């Protein structure tokens, strides 16, 4: 009887650990990357179908905080960048030349950031592009410039790829000189070590 009572109590405690949605509305590739990271860390999870062909990631409530922190360190799920084709969809509305220039700069920056974010060791990337509206007849022309902020994994050294990133940005933006490109890398802090339980 005592053994049955202990077993019943254990089952009751297990049942209290309900599932909760960790992420919703992910495309399948993103969902698989999130699941792989969680499983590698020993966190149980599974995916369920969401709306319009998307997927939801489910974990137990007791592992929710640990899963959130882990994915934050890994930069998952990846941020969705809009490309030039998405930003410049035809809407039937007439935009001013200045509005079109701003939209083009934003779309160009997002396309470059998407490419940089795919590099191994990069968690996230932001690109800021400045294309001055110069008068073709002006004596002094303002140069274009670009700033790239890269967030890297704590265990990744991206120093050697900075020249390649500058070359990528230079070739993507017409009339941009290398000295007008600034690349800054911010490395994540290493994950906190779990303290062993006191004996």
GROMACS .gro file of C-alpha atoms in nm:
model
  199
    1UNK     CA    1   0.000   0.000   0.000
    2UNK     CA    2   0.282   0.239   0.087
    3UNK     CA    3   0.454   0.170  -0.245
    4UNK     CA    4   0.130   0.238  -0.431
    5UNK     CA    5   0.088   0.565  -0.248
    6UNK     CA    6   0.440   0.678  -0.343
    7UNK     CA    7   0.383   0.583  -0.706
    8UNK     CA    8   0.052   0.770  -0.715
    9UNK     CA    9   0.216   1.080  -0.566
   10UNK     CA   10   0.496   1.067  -0.824
   11UNK     CA   11   0.249   1.039  -1.109
   12UNK     CA   12   0.052   1.331  -0.968
   13UNK     CA   13   0.362   1.550  -0.955
   14UNK     CA   14   0.454   1.452  -1.311
   15UNK     CA   15   0.109   1.544  -1.430
   16UNK     CA   16   0.142   1.891  -1.281
   17UNK     CA   17   0.424   1.977  -1.521
   18UNK     CA   18   0.202   2.100  -1.803
   19UNK     CA   19   0.315   2.185  -2.153
   20UNK     CA   20   0.334   2.542  -2.275
   21UNK     CA   21   0.405   2.705  -2.609
   22UNK     CA   22   0.764   2.823  -2.635
   23UNK     CA   23   0.739   2.965  -2.989
   24UNK     CA   24   0.449   2.983  -3.231
   25UNK     CA   25   0.413   3.051  -3.601
   26UNK     CA   26   0.760   2.931  -3.706
   27UNK     CA   27   0.842   2.809  -4.054
   28UNK     CA   28   0.948   2.445  -4.053
   29UNK     CA   29   1.323   2.506  -4.091
   30UNK     CA   30   1.325   2.749  -3.798
   31UNK     CA   31   1.120   2.506  -3.589
   32UNK     CA   32   1.365   2.225  -3.663
   33UNK     CA   33   1.664   2.441  -3.568
   34UNK     CA   34   1.497   2.535  -3.239
   35UNK     CA   35   1.414   2.172  -3.162
   36UNK     CA   36   1.768   2.058  -3.243
   37UNK     CA   37   1.918   2.316  -3.005
   38UNK     CA   38   1.679   2.219  -2.725
   39UNK     CA   39   1.729   1.845  -2.769
   40UNK     CA   40   2.109   1.886  -2.778
   41UNK     CA   41   2.080   2.065  -2.441
   42UNK     CA   42   1.870   1.784  -2.296
   43UNK     CA   43   1.543   1.980  -2.300
   44UNK     CA   44   1.248   1.772  -2.417
   45UNK     CA   45   1.023   1.933  -2.677
   46UNK     CA   46   0.802   1.862  -2.975
   47UNK     CA   47   0.632   2.060  -3.248
   48UNK     CA   48   0.265   2.093  -3.334
   49UNK     CA   49   0.104   2.232  -3.645
   50UNK     CA   50   0.020   2.602  -3.632
   51UNK     CA   51  -0.171   2.830  -3.864
   52UNK     CA   52  -0.107   2.848  -4.238
   53UNK     CA   53   0.168   2.588  -4.257
   54UNK     CA   54   0.362   2.709  -3.954
   55UNK     CA   55   0.476   2.516  -3.647
   56UNK     CA   56   0.463   2.568  -3.271
   57UNK     CA   57   0.731   2.445  -3.029
   58UNK     CA   58   0.606   2.296  -2.703
   59UNK     CA   59   0.803   2.241  -2.381
   60UNK     CA   60   0.709   2.163  -2.023
   61UNK     CA   61   0.653   2.460  -1.793
   62UNK     CA   62   0.941   2.353  -1.567
   63UNK     CA   63   1.183   2.383  -1.863
   64UNK     CA   64   1.037   2.701  -2.011
   65UNK     CA   65   1.282   2.950  -1.853
   66UNK     CA   66   1.584   2.731  -1.930
   67UNK     CA   67   1.469   2.692  -2.291
   68UNK     CA   68   1.418   3.067  -2.337
   69UNK     CA   69   1.767   3.145  -2.203
   70UNK     CA   70   1.924   2.876  -2.419
   71UNK     CA   71   1.759   2.999  -2.738
   72UNK     CA   72   1.849   3.360  -2.656
   73UNK     CA   73   2.215   3.259  -2.633
   74UNK     CA   74   2.188   3.069  -2.962
   75UNK     CA   75   2.005   3.349  -3.142
   76UNK     CA   76   1.711   3.126  -3.223
   77UNK     CA   77   1.472   3.145  -3.387
   78UNK     CA   78   1.647   3.353  -3.648
   79UNK     CA   79   1.509   3.698  -3.716
   80UNK     CA   80   1.314   3.721  -4.042
   81UNK     CA   81   1.460   3.981  -4.278
   82UNK     CA   82   1.251   4.131  -4.556
   83UNK     CA   83   1.425   4.132  -4.890
   84UNK     CA   84   1.408   4.397  -5.160
   85UNK     CA   85   1.138   4.199  -5.340
   86UNK     CA   86   0.914   4.201  -5.032
   87UNK     CA   87   0.970   4.564  -4.938
   88UNK     CA   88   0.910   4.685  -5.293
   89UNK     CA   89   0.588   4.496  -5.359
   90UNK     CA   90   0.356   4.683  -5.590
   91UNK     CA   91   0.070   4.830  -5.392
   92UNK     CA   92  -0.078   5.064  -5.652
   93UNK     CA   93   0.017   5.363  -5.438
   94UNK     CA   94   0.237   5.645  -5.563
   95UNK     CA   95   0.540   5.722  -5.347
   96UNK     CA   96   0.763   6.026  -5.358
   97UNK     CA   97   1.123   5.983  -5.477
   98UNK     CA   98   1.244   6.046  -5.121
   99UNK     CA   99   1.015   5.773  -4.980
  100UNK     CA  100   1.132   5.531  -5.247
  101UNK     CA  101   1.497   5.608  -5.163
  102UNK     CA  102   1.437   5.544  -4.791
  103UNK     CA  103   1.253   5.220  -4.862
  104UNK     CA  104   1.532   5.112  -5.095
  105UNK     CA  105   1.799   5.179  -4.829
  106UNK     CA  106   1.600   4.979  -4.572
  107UNK     CA  107   1.547   4.688  -4.810
  108UNK     CA  108   1.913   4.687  -4.914
  109UNK     CA  109   2.024   4.689  -4.549
  110UNK     CA  110   1.795   4.397  -4.467
  111UNK     CA  111   1.922   4.194  -4.761
  112UNK     CA  112   2.283   4.244  -4.653
  113UNK     CA  113   2.198   4.168  -4.289
  114UNK     CA  114   2.026   3.844  -4.394
  115UNK     CA  115   2.340   3.733  -4.579
  116UNK     CA  116   2.570   3.816  -4.287
  117UNK     CA  117   2.337   3.639  -4.041
  118UNK     CA  118   2.386   3.314  -4.234
  119UNK     CA  119   2.761   3.310  -4.155
  120UNK     CA  120   2.862   3.046  -3.903
  121UNK     CA  121   2.907   3.196  -3.557
  122UNK     CA  122   2.682   3.497  -3.625
  123UNK     CA  123   2.375   3.516  -3.403
  124UNK     CA  124   2.229   3.832  -3.555
  125UNK     CA  125   2.333   4.122  -3.775
  126UNK     CA  126   2.209   4.475  -3.830
  127UNK     CA  127   2.311   4.696  -4.120
  128UNK     CA  128   2.256   5.071  -4.151
  129UNK     CA  129   2.301   5.220  -4.497
  130UNK     CA  130   2.322   5.591  -4.576
  131UNK     CA  131   2.285   5.695  -4.941
  132UNK     CA  132   2.288   6.076  -4.952
  133UNK     CA  133   2.058   6.246  -5.199
  134UNK     CA  134   2.330   6.432  -5.386
  135UNK     CA  135   2.279   6.697  -5.649
  136UNK     CA  136   2.457   6.573  -5.964
  137UNK     CA  137   2.567   6.931  -6.038
  138UNK     CA  138   2.698   7.001  -5.688
  139UNK     CA  139   3.069   7.064  -5.638
  140UNK     CA  140   3.087   6.866  -5.313
  141UNK     CA  141   2.927   6.522  -5.312
  142UNK     CA  142   2.853   6.345  -4.984
  143UNK     CA  143   2.981   5.985  -4.982
  144UNK     CA  144   2.767   5.682  -4.905
  145UNK     CA  145   2.839   5.495  -4.582
  146UNK     CA  146   2.739   5.178  -4.400
  147UNK     CA  147   2.758   5.051  -4.043
  148UNK     CA  148   2.738   4.681  -3.960
  149UNK     CA  149   2.670   4.551  -3.609
  150UNK     CA  150   2.725   4.178  -3.563
  151UNK     CA  151   2.624   3.976  -3.259
  152UNK     CA  152   2.835   3.662  -3.239
  153UNK     CA  153   2.823   3.347  -3.029
  154UNK     CA  154   3.034   3.357  -2.716
  155UNK     CA  155   3.262   3.085  -2.852
  156UNK     CA  156   3.306   3.234  -3.202
  157UNK     CA  157   3.596   3.459  -3.304
  158UNK     CA  158   3.487   3.654  -3.611
  159UNK     CA  159   3.793   3.879  -3.637
  160UNK     CA  160   3.917   3.708  -3.954
  161UNK     CA  161   3.589   3.754  -4.142
  162UNK     CA  162   3.561   4.132  -4.093
  163UNK     CA  163   3.749   4.209  -4.421
  164UNK     CA  164   3.516   3.969  -4.604
  165UNK     CA  165   3.211   4.136  -4.451
  166UNK     CA  166   3.343   4.478  -4.564
  167UNK     CA  167   3.396   4.339  -4.912
  168UNK     CA  168   3.042   4.200  -4.917
  169UNK     CA  169   2.893   4.536  -4.816
  170UNK     CA  170   3.114   4.727  -5.062
  171UNK     CA  171   3.006   4.510  -5.355
  172UNK     CA  172   2.639   4.531  -5.256
  173UNK     CA  173   2.626   4.911  -5.244
  174UNK     CA  174   2.724   5.105  -5.553
  175UNK     CA  175   2.978   5.380  -5.498
  176UNK     CA  176   3.067   5.275  -5.143
  177UNK     CA  177   3.436   5.292  -5.050
  178UNK     CA  178   3.591   5.054  -4.790
  179UNK     CA  179   3.688   5.337  -4.553
  180UNK     CA  180   3.321   5.431  -4.522
  181UNK     CA  181   3.224   5.088  -4.390
  182UNK     CA  182   3.234   5.023  -4.015
  183UNK     CA  183   3.196   4.668  -3.882
  184UNK     CA  184   3.155   4.610  -3.508
  185UNK     CA  185   3.129   4.268  -3.347
  186UNK     CA  186   2.962   4.216  -3.011
  187UNK     CA  187   3.032   3.876  -2.860
  188UNK     CA  188   2.772   3.712  -2.635
  189UNK     CA  189   2.865   3.635  -2.276
  190UNK     CA  190   2.939   3.266  -2.208
  191UNK     CA  191   2.651   3.067  -2.061
  192UNK     CA  192   2.641   3.051  -1.684
  193UNK     CA  193   2.768   2.728  -1.538
  194UNK     CA  194   2.512   2.534  -1.339
  195UNK     CA  195   2.608   2.502  -0.976
  196UNK     CA  196   2.629   2.150  -0.843
  197UNK     CA  197   2.370   2.078  -0.572
  198UNK     CA  198   2.502   2.104  -0.220
  199UNK     CA  199   2.571   1.770  -0.057
   0.00000   0.00000   0.00000
